[in-house]
């Protein structure tokens, strides 16, 4: 058994779904469990409609849902073919009227509560998985649809739920494994449900996580993450082009890259896979012949100390300066308690005798946080920053990496505003102005990847 996960762009149109069908059909011998994201930008579009409903513009919200339905219907009918049209219409009519009711509920409450956020966004994967299953059958595969909410049991932390692993694994064994013996099983990523049957989601980008949980649940031989790039690259292609493909990276490196913005993989994904020692491979659904990137349990040795450069844009730094001359004990605890109380994750920290600098990427509660911090310290804020993060397991043992980083940035005229070497010693992270991030990545890429180890880089 294998898990094959296809992201939004891989199922965005009838043509894309047909490509996916061909890829899956060529691997039926391996008994695939297929996990799909919502089609294209569906999740964003549902959220935009939900925001309108919450702001009291129900008519606008319903209009947006109607437009989403038109697009989905056109692509789904074309992918499924004439003979399955009735089935597609039935699914779309059921799911879209449920989504409309959801918009009405949001408008009535006047806010998008976390539970309604989950209920609304879940429609994307509910629809895509049902459509893809019908399309597979229409193309001659023996395919079955599995509602992820029946197997992926989670806690009730809406919009960022965590699986209840042993319960979810037991459900996968009972419900998915028997089906997989003679059918291709298709389920939606991202969504799950509590033990009481309330719909939950695993957070944005969560379909990768679903795939890993499913893989661990069925004890798959491999988890394949099919996306729109050839694999993990040495830099984010949306920031700087010309990155090289990595043939292999370690779980630890992949987790670090994902955490610092390499969107190609959801940060939590690798955890269930590591525990069961299941290899993960990233592949391109537009170029299935490319080998992709293998994510493995052991260290991947290379003559290049840096494997990839990730970046996270739109970052805010908060500088907290003790009101006394020296930091009293308990100062750091009090600062972190404030961020904790407002459930705002801190990505990077650097401290000196009298001040602490932190970075955050969620700023919706920043005013409240600043008000509280001002009671104990002097606080300043800088927005429009970016974190640039060099990842590689050999960074810890290779002298001079930091020196090369700073020399390359200095030559490019880039001012480094904050530095930290993670405790894992697997990365060096720095903060620069967001307007300089492209130059910074270019300069660092030229410095560290002018020559690459052919064993590790394609
Ligand atoms: P999917 O919809 O398949 O889940 P995502 O958009 O979540 O796809 O992730 C794929 C994208 O990740 C790529 O299109 C690419 O722009 C981005 N990305 C960021 N950093 C990297 C990297 N180092 N290597 C490859 N892709 C990256
Ligand atoms: N559809 C969800 C999102 O856009 C989950 C995913 O694609 O992984 O965040
Ligand atoms: Mg993704």
Tab-separated table of C-alpha atoms and ligand atoms in Angstrom:
chain	number	residue	atom	x	y	z
A	1	UNK	CA	0.000	0.000	0.000
A	2	UNK	CA	1.127	3.553	-0.743
A	3	UNK	CA	-0.344	6.989	-0.076
A	4	UNK	CA	-0.474	9.441	-2.980
A	5	UNK	CA	-1.345	13.022	-2.041
A	6	UNK	CA	-2.234	15.548	-4.731
A	7	UNK	CA	-2.250	19.262	-3.861
A	8	UNK	CA	-4.657	21.954	-5.052
A	9	UNK	CA	-2.893	22.750	-8.312
A	10	UNK	CA	-2.709	19.040	-9.175
A	11	UNK	CA	-6.547	18.803	-9.158
A	12	UNK	CA	-7.420	22.364	-10.238
A	13	UNK	CA	-9.008	21.470	-13.583
A	14	UNK	CA	-10.439	18.578	-15.586
A	15	UNK	CA	-7.135	18.347	-17.413
A	16	UNK	CA	-5.192	18.213	-14.144
A	17	UNK	CA	-7.534	15.533	-12.753
A	18	UNK	CA	-7.030	13.442	-15.895
A	19	UNK	CA	-3.259	13.735	-15.403
A	20	UNK	CA	-3.677	12.558	-11.814
A	21	UNK	CA	-5.825	9.640	-12.952
A	22	UNK	CA	-3.115	8.513	-15.365
A	23	UNK	CA	-0.470	8.699	-12.629
A	24	UNK	CA	-2.624	6.689	-10.201
A	25	UNK	CA	-3.711	4.166	-12.837
A	26	UNK	CA	-0.062	3.384	-13.539
A	27	UNK	CA	0.402	2.478	-9.853
A	28	UNK	CA	-2.721	0.472	-8.958
A	29	UNK	CA	-0.553	-2.577	-8.288
A	30	UNK	CA	0.827	-0.742	-5.256
A	31	UNK	CA	-2.674	-0.289	-3.796
A	32	UNK	CA	-2.839	3.497	-3.572
A	33	UNK	CA	-4.761	5.494	-1.005
A	34	UNK	CA	-5.228	8.847	-2.745
A	35	UNK	CA	-5.485	12.015	-0.648
A	36	UNK	CA	-6.581	15.188	-2.428
A	37	UNK	CA	-6.651	18.879	-1.552
A	38	UNK	CA	-9.468	21.187	-2.527
A	39	UNK	CA	-9.443	22.091	-6.238
A	40	UNK	CA	-7.162	25.034	-7.084
A	41	UNK	CA	-7.832	28.085	-4.936
A	42	UNK	CA	-11.112	26.748	-3.482
A	43	UNK	CA	-10.123	27.108	0.183
A	44	UNK	CA	-9.140	30.764	-0.295
A	45	UNK	CA	-12.352	31.425	-2.191
A	46	UNK	CA	-14.485	29.857	0.541
A	47	UNK	CA	-12.693	31.947	3.150
A	48	UNK	CA	-13.185	35.140	1.135
A	49	UNK	CA	-16.916	34.380	0.923
A	50	UNK	CA	-17.064	33.578	4.642
A	51	UNK	CA	-15.442	36.930	5.454
A	52	UNK	CA	-18.124	38.682	3.429
A	53	UNK	CA	-20.843	36.764	5.272
A	54	UNK	CA	-19.291	37.607	8.628
A	55	UNK	CA	-19.203	41.293	7.659
A	56	UNK	CA	-22.952	41.155	6.956
A	57	UNK	CA	-22.793	40.912	3.148
A	58	UNK	CA	-24.629	37.634	2.772
A	59	UNK	CA	-25.726	38.346	-0.802
A	60	UNK	CA	-22.099	38.953	-1.832
A	61	UNK	CA	-21.016	35.790	-0.038
A	62	UNK	CA	-23.661	33.698	-1.814
A	63	UNK	CA	-22.622	35.211	-5.127
A	64	UNK	CA	-19.043	34.109	-4.529
A	65	UNK	CA	-20.274	30.616	-3.653
A	66	UNK	CA	-22.261	30.576	-6.900
A	67	UNK	CA	-19.140	31.509	-8.887
A	68	UNK	CA	-17.176	28.796	-7.130
A	69	UNK	CA	-19.934	26.323	-7.972
A	70	UNK	CA	-19.839	27.292	-11.666
A	71	UNK	CA	-16.108	26.688	-11.860
A	72	UNK	CA	-16.272	23.430	-9.920
A	73	UNK	CA	-19.205	22.149	-11.964
A	74	UNK	CA	-17.542	22.915	-15.289
A	75	UNK	CA	-14.287	21.149	-14.393
A	76	UNK	CA	-15.927	18.261	-12.512
A	77	UNK	CA	-18.367	17.431	-15.304
A	78	UNK	CA	-15.601	17.521	-17.864
A	79	UNK	CA	-13.343	15.301	-15.733
A	80	UNK	CA	-16.048	12.768	-14.873
A	81	UNK	CA	-17.505	12.446	-18.362
A	82	UNK	CA	-21.049	12.203	-19.708
A	83	UNK	CA	-21.926	8.887	-18.052
A	84	UNK	CA	-21.219	10.157	-14.534
A	85	UNK	CA	-22.867	13.577	-14.918
A	86	UNK	CA	-25.841	12.691	-12.709
A	87	UNK	CA	-23.609	11.540	-9.876
A	88	UNK	CA	-21.537	14.734	-10.077
A	89	UNK	CA	-24.653	16.932	-10.085
A	90	UNK	CA	-25.990	15.138	-6.999
A	91	UNK	CA	-22.764	15.658	-5.050
A	92	UNK	CA	-22.434	19.305	-6.062
A	93	UNK	CA	-26.027	20.087	-5.261
A	94	UNK	CA	-25.705	18.501	-1.796
A	95	UNK	CA	-22.356	20.081	-0.915
A	96	UNK	CA	-23.039	23.547	-2.281
A	97	UNK	CA	-26.398	23.829	-0.545
A	98	UNK	CA	-24.614	22.824	2.655
A	99	UNK	CA	-21.995	25.519	1.985
A	100	UNK	CA	-24.752	28.084	1.412
A	101	UNK	CA	-26.364	27.173	4.748
A	102	UNK	CA	-22.972	27.590	6.326
A	103	UNK	CA	-22.692	31.138	4.900
A	104	UNK	CA	-26.140	31.917	6.322
A	105	UNK	CA	-25.057	30.665	9.738
A	106	UNK	CA	-21.921	32.841	9.589
A	107	UNK	CA	-23.964	35.906	8.584
A	108	UNK	CA	-26.418	35.257	11.390
A	109	UNK	CA	-23.642	35.083	13.986
A	110	UNK	CA	-21.869	38.057	12.499
A	111	UNK	CA	-18.505	36.341	12.930
A	112	UNK	CA	-16.512	33.449	11.566
A	113	UNK	CA	-16.066	31.282	14.649
A	114	UNK	CA	-13.362	28.585	14.541
A	115	UNK	CA	-16.037	25.870	14.313
A	116	UNK	CA	-17.699	27.632	11.366
A	117	UNK	CA	-14.281	28.203	9.769
A	118	UNK	CA	-13.796	24.429	9.792
A	119	UNK	CA	-17.304	23.660	8.619
A	120	UNK	CA	-17.037	26.151	5.734
A	121	UNK	CA	-13.541	25.257	4.519
A	122	UNK	CA	-14.183	21.501	4.816
A	123	UNK	CA	-16.452	21.707	1.756
A	124	UNK	CA	-13.415	22.161	-0.506
A	125	UNK	CA	-11.970	18.722	0.240
A	126	UNK	CA	-15.401	17.098	0.588
A	127	UNK	CA	-16.155	18.158	-2.981
A	128	UNK	CA	-12.756	17.484	-4.560
A	129	UNK	CA	-12.473	13.976	-3.106
A	130	UNK	CA	-15.949	12.952	-4.235
A	131	UNK	CA	-15.363	14.420	-7.705
A	132	UNK	CA	-11.970	12.749	-8.113
A	133	UNK	CA	-13.396	9.368	-7.033
A	134	UNK	CA	-16.186	9.651	-9.609
A	135	UNK	CA	-13.708	10.761	-12.271
A	136	UNK	CA	-11.458	7.763	-11.528
A	137	UNK	CA	-14.417	5.394	-11.886
A	138	UNK	CA	-15.438	7.147	-15.106
A	139	UNK	CA	-11.949	6.462	-16.441
A	140	UNK	CA	-12.249	2.769	-15.718
A	141	UNK	CA	-10.566	2.491	-12.323
A	142	UNK	CA	-12.209	0.590	-9.504
A	143	UNK	CA	-12.360	3.554	-7.113
A	144	UNK	CA	-14.087	4.175	-3.777
A	145	UNK	CA	-14.648	7.426	-1.908
A	146	UNK	CA	-13.828	7.490	1.802
A	147	UNK	CA	-15.098	10.417	3.897
A	148	UNK	CA	-11.991	11.552	5.807
A	149	UNK	CA	-14.217	12.531	8.726
A	150	UNK	CA	-14.990	8.877	9.360
A	151	UNK	CA	-11.352	7.957	9.883
A	152	UNK	CA	-9.260	10.994	10.724
A	153	UNK	CA	-10.354	11.478	14.335
A	154	UNK	CA	-8.955	14.624	15.961
A	155	UNK	CA	-9.158	16.707	19.095
A	156	UNK	CA	-11.539	19.658	19.021
A	157	UNK	CA	-9.041	22.492	18.475
A	158	UNK	CA	-10.886	23.960	15.536
A	159	UNK	CA	-8.800	25.121	12.557
A	160	UNK	CA	-5.639	23.536	13.961
A	161	UNK	CA	-6.786	20.162	15.208
A	162	UNK	CA	-4.350	17.387	16.060
A	163	UNK	CA	-5.120	13.752	15.370
A	164	UNK	CA	-5.963	11.369	18.188
A	165	UNK	CA	-3.382	9.024	16.744
A	166	UNK	CA	-4.367	5.634	18.111
A	167	UNK	CA	-8.051	6.168	17.374
A	168	UNK	CA	-7.361	7.498	13.891
A	169	UNK	CA	-4.936	4.649	13.105
A	170	UNK	CA	-7.489	2.076	14.272
A	171	UNK	CA	-10.121	3.645	11.996
A	172	UNK	CA	-7.747	3.589	9.029
A	173	UNK	CA	-7.031	-0.093	9.662
A	174	UNK	CA	-10.721	-0.951	9.913
A	175	UNK	CA	-12.134	1.245	7.160
A	176	UNK	CA	-9.367	1.889	4.614
A	177	UNK	CA	-7.187	-1.234	4.581
A	178	UNK	CA	-9.987	-3.679	3.538
A	179	UNK	CA	-11.129	-1.323	0.740
A	180	UNK	CA	-7.559	-0.947	-0.497
A	181	UNK	CA	-7.263	-4.658	-1.220
A	182	UNK	CA	-9.129	-4.282	-4.483
A	183	UNK	CA	-9.980	-0.596	-4.849
A	184	UNK	CA	-8.261	2.737	-5.242
A	185	UNK	CA	-9.461	4.720	-2.227
A	186	UNK	CA	-9.873	8.503	-2.526
A	187	UNK	CA	-10.235	10.744	0.516
A	188	UNK	CA	-10.013	14.479	1.183
A	189	UNK	CA	-7.002	15.886	2.976
A	190	UNK	CA	-7.090	18.669	5.582
A	191	UNK	CA	-10.366	17.593	7.242
A	192	UNK	CA	-11.256	15.318	10.118
A	193	UNK	CA	-13.766	15.127	12.876
A	194	UNK	CA	-13.952	14.927	16.630
A	195	UNK	CA	-15.101	11.772	18.338
A	196	UNK	CA	-18.554	13.364	18.468
A	197	UNK	CA	-18.600	13.817	14.710
A	198	UNK	CA	-17.976	17.574	14.604
A	199	UNK	CA	-15.955	18.595	11.521
A	200	UNK	CA	-12.414	19.852	12.186
A	201	UNK	CA	-9.434	20.851	10.040
A	202	UNK	CA	-5.689	20.425	10.481
A	203	UNK	CA	-4.659	23.983	9.515
A	204	UNK	CA	-3.776	25.583	6.173
A	205	UNK	CA	-1.740	23.283	3.968
A	206	UNK	CA	-2.908	20.396	6.155
A	207	UNK	CA	-3.474	17.843	3.392
A	208	UNK	CA	0.201	16.846	3.572
A	209	UNK	CA	-0.359	16.117	7.248
A	210	UNK	CA	-3.453	14.026	6.389
A	211	UNK	CA	-1.353	12.028	3.953
A	212	UNK	CA	1.256	11.309	6.620
A	213	UNK	CA	-1.382	10.287	9.164
A	214	UNK	CA	-3.062	8.061	6.581
A	215	UNK	CA	0.303	6.552	5.655
A	216	UNK	CA	1.085	5.765	9.273
A	217	UNK	CA	-2.454	4.428	9.780
A	218	UNK	CA	-2.308	1.930	6.938
A	219	UNK	CA	1.446	1.342	7.419
A	220	UNK	CA	2.149	2.357	3.864
A	221	UNK	CA	5.405	1.480	2.121
A	222	UNK	CA	5.755	5.058	0.905
A	223	UNK	CA	3.993	8.410	1.148
A	224	UNK	CA	4.087	10.368	-2.090
A	225	UNK	CA	3.416	14.117	-2.044
A	226	UNK	CA	2.564	15.088	-5.635
A	227	UNK	CA	2.774	18.815	-6.266
A	228	UNK	CA	3.674	21.393	-8.939
A	229	UNK	CA	7.481	21.411	-8.594
A	230	UNK	CA	10.093	18.715	-9.223
A	231	UNK	CA	10.754	18.212	-5.514
A	232	UNK	CA	12.507	20.085	-2.744
A	233	UNK	CA	14.659	22.720	-4.375
A	234	UNK	CA	17.657	24.637	-3.082
A	235	UNK	CA	15.455	27.751	-2.890
A	236	UNK	CA	11.824	28.747	-3.180
A	237	UNK	CA	11.128	29.072	-6.929
A	238	UNK	CA	8.608	31.831	-6.240
A	239	UNK	CA	11.380	33.938	-4.708
A	240	UNK	CA	14.413	33.020	-6.818
A	241	UNK	CA	14.404	30.844	-9.936
A	242	UNK	CA	17.133	28.433	-10.907
A	243	UNK	CA	17.200	26.342	-7.742
A	244	UNK	CA	18.472	22.782	-8.017
A	245	UNK	CA	16.477	19.709	-7.030
A	246	UNK	CA	17.590	17.787	-3.981
A	247	UNK	CA	17.617	14.029	-4.560
A	248	UNK	CA	17.281	13.366	-0.838
A	249	UNK	CA	16.964	15.270	2.428
A	250	UNK	CA	16.652	14.051	5.991
A	251	UNK	CA	13.384	14.288	7.933
A	252	UNK	CA	15.039	16.821	10.245
A	253	UNK	CA	16.137	19.049	7.371
A	254	UNK	CA	12.734	18.815	5.686
A	255	UNK	CA	10.964	19.775	8.907
A	256	UNK	CA	13.229	22.783	9.373
A	257	UNK	CA	12.733	23.908	5.765
A	258	UNK	CA	8.969	23.547	6.007
A	259	UNK	CA	8.849	25.483	9.250
A	260	UNK	CA	10.742	28.370	7.701
A	261	UNK	CA	8.544	28.737	4.665
A	262	UNK	CA	9.348	25.956	2.202
A	263	UNK	CA	5.654	25.569	1.571
A	264	UNK	CA	6.209	22.446	-0.479
A	265	UNK	CA	5.628	20.409	2.688
A	266	UNK	CA	3.472	21.115	5.729
A	267	UNK	CA	5.690	21.340	8.863
A	268	UNK	CA	3.836	18.676	10.825
A	269	UNK	CA	3.825	16.209	7.957
A	270	UNK	CA	6.963	14.393	8.672
A	271	UNK	CA	6.187	13.519	12.298
A	272	UNK	CA	3.898	10.482	11.824
A	273	UNK	CA	6.108	9.297	8.973
A	274	UNK	CA	9.278	9.492	11.099
A	275	UNK	CA	7.694	7.519	13.900
A	276	UNK	CA	6.835	4.650	11.578
A	277	UNK	CA	9.949	5.087	9.466
A	278	UNK	CA	7.962	5.492	6.254
A	279	UNK	CA	9.833	7.194	3.404
A	280	UNK	CA	8.219	10.317	1.968
A	281	UNK	CA	8.803	11.350	-1.623
A	282	UNK	CA	7.942	14.683	-3.244
A	283	UNK	CA	6.994	14.402	-6.910
A	284	UNK	CA	5.732	16.618	-9.742
A	285	UNK	CA	2.279	15.758	-11.125
A	286	UNK	CA	3.137	17.629	-14.322
A	287	UNK	CA	6.381	15.719	-14.811
A	288	UNK	CA	5.828	12.298	-13.224
A	289	UNK	CA	8.971	10.911	-14.841
A	290	UNK	CA	11.204	13.098	-12.623
A	291	UNK	CA	12.538	11.195	-9.624
A	292	UNK	CA	11.590	13.881	-7.089
A	293	UNK	CA	13.012	14.245	-3.598
A	294	UNK	CA	13.169	11.460	-1.083
A	295	UNK	CA	12.837	12.373	2.587
A	296	UNK	CA	14.637	9.798	4.674
A	297	UNK	CA	15.238	8.965	8.319
A	298	UNK	CA	19.036	9.028	8.211
A	299	UNK	CA	21.442	11.921	7.658
A	300	UNK	CA	22.106	12.697	3.992
A	301	UNK	CA	25.843	13.389	3.693
A	302	UNK	CA	26.977	15.944	1.171
A	303	UNK	CA	30.012	18.075	0.423
A	304	UNK	CA	27.650	21.071	0.507
A	305	UNK	CA	26.996	22.101	4.111
A	306	UNK	CA	23.830	24.010	3.131
A	307	UNK	CA	21.030	22.009	1.485
A	308	UNK	CA	18.432	24.695	0.944
A	309	UNK	CA	17.545	28.317	1.631
A	310	UNK	CA	14.019	28.905	2.867
A	311	UNK	CA	12.354	32.201	3.585
A	312	UNK	CA	9.309	33.473	5.338
A	313	UNK	CA	8.053	36.892	4.311
A	314	UNK	CA	5.705	39.352	5.993
A	315	UNK	CA	7.373	38.952	9.367
A	316	UNK	CA	7.158	41.393	12.252
A	317	UNK	CA	9.912	41.780	14.813
A	318	UNK	CA	9.161	42.858	18.365
A	319	UNK	CA	12.027	44.305	20.406
A	320	UNK	CA	11.545	44.228	24.141
A	321	UNK	CA	13.936	46.202	26.332
A	322	UNK	CA	13.996	45.748	30.063
A	323	UNK	CA	13.073	48.894	31.997
A	324	UNK	CA	15.810	48.111	34.496
A	325	UNK	CA	19.484	48.197	33.611
A	326	UNK	CA	19.876	44.432	33.640
A	327	UNK	CA	17.328	41.765	33.027
A	328	UNK	CA	15.798	40.574	36.251
A	329	UNK	CA	15.209	36.872	36.488
A	330	UNK	CA	11.766	35.893	35.287
A	331	UNK	CA	11.847	38.591	32.590
A	332	UNK	CA	11.927	36.136	29.683
A	333	UNK	CA	9.185	34.046	31.253
A	334	UNK	CA	6.919	37.080	31.559
A	335	UNK	CA	7.525	38.052	27.941
A	336	UNK	CA	6.783	34.587	26.617
A	337	UNK	CA	3.696	34.291	28.788
A	338	UNK	CA	2.224	37.281	26.984
A	339	UNK	CA	2.718	35.650	23.564
A	340	UNK	CA	1.361	32.401	24.934
A	341	UNK	CA	-1.752	34.047	26.345
A	342	UNK	CA	-2.546	35.471	22.910
A	343	UNK	CA	-1.706	32.163	21.208
A	344	UNK	CA	0.833	33.870	18.951
A	345	UNK	CA	3.748	31.649	17.951
A	346	UNK	CA	7.244	33.106	18.125
A	347	UNK	CA	9.571	31.925	15.341
A	348	UNK	CA	12.962	33.397	16.166
A	349	UNK	CA	14.433	34.815	19.345
A	350	UNK	CA	17.659	36.584	20.112
A	351	UNK	CA	18.633	38.050	23.464
A	352	UNK	CA	21.209	40.387	24.907
A	353	UNK	CA	21.823	41.564	28.437
A	354	UNK	CA	19.029	44.127	28.343
A	355	UNK	CA	16.826	43.277	25.392
A	356	UNK	CA	15.039	40.490	23.587
A	357	UNK	CA	14.043	40.472	19.922
A	358	UNK	CA	11.401	38.093	18.659
A	359	UNK	CA	9.722	37.484	15.325
A	360	UNK	CA	6.079	36.648	14.737
A	361	UNK	CA	4.025	36.155	11.608
A	362	UNK	CA	0.540	36.409	13.108
A	363	UNK	CA	-0.214	39.999	13.997
A	364	UNK	CA	-3.967	40.089	14.540
A	365	UNK	CA	-3.511	40.332	18.326
A	366	UNK	CA	-0.398	42.497	18.193
A	367	UNK	CA	-2.050	45.553	19.783
A	368	UNK	CA	-3.125	43.518	22.808
A	369	UNK	CA	0.325	41.942	23.074
A	370	UNK	CA	2.060	45.327	22.896
A	371	UNK	CA	-0.243	46.791	25.534
A	372	UNK	CA	0.679	44.013	27.950
A	373	UNK	CA	4.396	44.070	27.171
A	374	UNK	CA	4.536	47.830	27.695
A	375	UNK	CA	3.642	47.249	31.339
A	376	UNK	CA	6.927	45.433	31.917
A	377	UNK	CA	9.279	46.784	29.253
A	378	UNK	CA	9.992	49.285	26.521
A	379	UNK	CA	8.720	47.868	23.244
A	380	UNK	CA	9.332	48.705	19.601
A	381	UNK	CA	7.972	46.985	16.521
A	382	UNK	CA	9.315	46.628	12.981
A	383	UNK	CA	7.083	45.265	10.253
A	384	UNK	CA	7.937	44.334	6.640
A	385	UNK	CA	10.715	41.980	7.604
A	386	UNK	CA	11.607	38.521	6.298
A	387	UNK	CA	13.370	35.517	7.770
A	388	UNK	CA	15.951	33.853	5.570
A	389	UNK	CA	16.956	30.429	6.780
A	390	UNK	CA	19.824	28.242	5.579
A	391	UNK	CA	19.218	24.592	6.350
A	392	UNK	CA	21.651	21.698	6.348
A	393	UNK	CA	22.689	19.007	8.766
A	394	UNK	CA	26.387	19.678	8.119
A	395	UNK	CA	26.150	23.335	9.152
A	396	UNK	CA	26.932	22.355	12.731
A	397	UNK	CA	30.245	20.677	11.885
A	398	UNK	CA	31.473	22.915	9.093
A	399	UNK	CA	33.588	25.856	10.213
A	400	UNK	CA	33.077	29.146	8.430
A	401	UNK	CA	29.490	28.822	7.229
A	402	UNK	CA	28.365	31.888	9.183
A	403	UNK	CA	31.351	33.859	7.911
A	404	UNK	CA	30.421	33.008	4.308
A	405	UNK	CA	26.797	34.025	4.976
A	406	UNK	CA	27.769	37.454	6.298
A	407	UNK	CA	30.416	38.072	3.657
A	408	UNK	CA	27.970	37.248	0.854
A	409	UNK	CA	25.287	39.499	2.323
A	410	UNK	CA	27.753	42.329	2.966
A	411	UNK	CA	28.937	42.184	-0.668
A	412	UNK	CA	25.302	42.493	-1.754
A	413	UNK	CA	24.853	45.492	0.533
A	414	UNK	CA	22.270	43.773	2.722
A	415	UNK	CA	21.845	44.746	6.318
A	416	UNK	CA	21.208	41.831	8.710
A	417	UNK	CA	18.826	42.854	11.491
A	418	UNK	CA	18.770	39.739	13.618
A	419	UNK	CA	20.635	36.431	13.689
A	420	UNK	CA	20.048	33.109	15.300
A	421	UNK	CA	21.517	29.660	14.998
A	422	UNK	CA	18.783	27.229	15.962
A	423	UNK	CA	19.387	24.950	18.921
A	424	UNK	CA	19.198	22.031	16.503
A	425	UNK	CA	22.309	23.535	14.838
A	426	UNK	CA	20.676	22.569	11.604
A	427	UNK	CA	20.037	26.094	10.477
A	428	UNK	CA	21.260	29.651	10.478
A	429	UNK	CA	18.423	32.151	10.357
A	430	UNK	CA	18.552	35.852	9.826
A	431	UNK	CA	16.120	38.699	9.528
A	432	UNK	CA	16.380	41.205	6.674
A	433	UNK	CA	14.079	43.885	5.266
A	434	UNK	CA	11.352	42.263	3.216
A	435	UNK	CA	12.308	44.482	0.271
A	436	UNK	CA	15.788	42.877	0.263
A	437	UNK	CA	14.765	39.242	0.560
A	438	UNK	CA	15.128	38.398	-3.130
A	439	UNK	CA	18.620	39.915	-3.245
A	440	UNK	CA	19.556	38.123	-0.051
A	441	UNK	CA	18.447	34.702	-1.300
A	442	UNK	CA	20.163	35.301	-4.654
A	443	UNK	CA	23.421	36.262	-2.983
A	444	UNK	CA	23.334	33.290	-0.609
A	445	UNK	CA	22.319	30.877	-3.359
A	446	UNK	CA	25.254	32.003	-5.491
A	447	UNK	CA	27.591	31.602	-2.520
A	448	UNK	CA	26.502	28.107	-1.443
A	449	UNK	CA	25.318	26.431	-4.659
A	450	UNK	CA	27.786	27.556	-7.311
A	451	UNK	CA	29.118	24.003	-7.106
A	452	UNK	CA	26.956	21.117	-5.952
A	453	UNK	CA	27.535	17.537	-4.929
A	454	UNK	CA	26.066	15.411	-7.767
A	455	UNK	CA	25.191	12.635	-5.302
A	456	UNK	CA	22.692	14.882	-3.537
A	457	UNK	CA	21.727	17.605	-6.034
A	458	UNK	CA	20.227	16.936	-9.481
B	1	LIG	P1	0.304	21.931	-3.054
B	1	LIG	O1	-0.890	22.686	-3.513
B	1	LIG	O2	0.676	20.815	-3.973
B	1	LIG	O3	0.223	21.508	-1.608
B	1	LIG	P2	2.037	24.086	-2.278
B	1	LIG	O4	1.765	25.364	-2.988
B	1	LIG	O5	1.567	23.925	-0.880
B	1	LIG	O6	1.521	22.922	-3.213
B	1	LIG	O7	3.614	23.773	-2.284
B	1	LIG	C1	4.331	23.774	-3.493
B	1	LIG	C2	5.024	25.098	-3.657
B	1	LIG	O8	6.006	25.234	-2.609
B	1	LIG	C3	5.824	25.249	-4.901
B	1	LIG	O9	5.038	25.634	-5.995
B	1	LIG	C4	6.857	26.289	-4.503
B	1	LIG	O10	6.479	27.554	-4.970
B	1	LIG	C5	6.837	26.302	-2.992
B	1	LIG	N1	8.167	26.148	-2.388
B	1	LIG	C6	8.684	26.941	-1.414
B	1	LIG	N2	9.933	26.593	-1.108
B	1	LIG	C7	10.248	25.534	-1.886
B	1	LIG	C8	11.415	24.721	-2.037
B	1	LIG	N3	12.516	24.917	-1.308
B	1	LIG	N4	11.379	23.728	-2.931
B	1	LIG	C9	10.277	23.508	-3.671
B	1	LIG	N5	9.138	24.233	-3.583
B	1	LIG	C10	9.116	25.250	-2.711
B	2	LIG	N1	-7.079	23.078	1.029
B	2	LIG	C1	-6.328	23.369	2.238
B	2	LIG	C2	-5.594	24.678	2.109
B	2	LIG	O1	-5.676	25.319	1.067
B	2	LIG	C3	-5.398	22.254	2.620
B	2	LIG	C4	-4.324	21.915	1.614
B	2	LIG	O2	-4.409	22.267	0.456
B	2	LIG	O3	-3.373	21.243	2.010
B	2	LIG	O4	-4.972	25.112	3.041
B	3	LIG	MG1	0.658	22.412	0.307
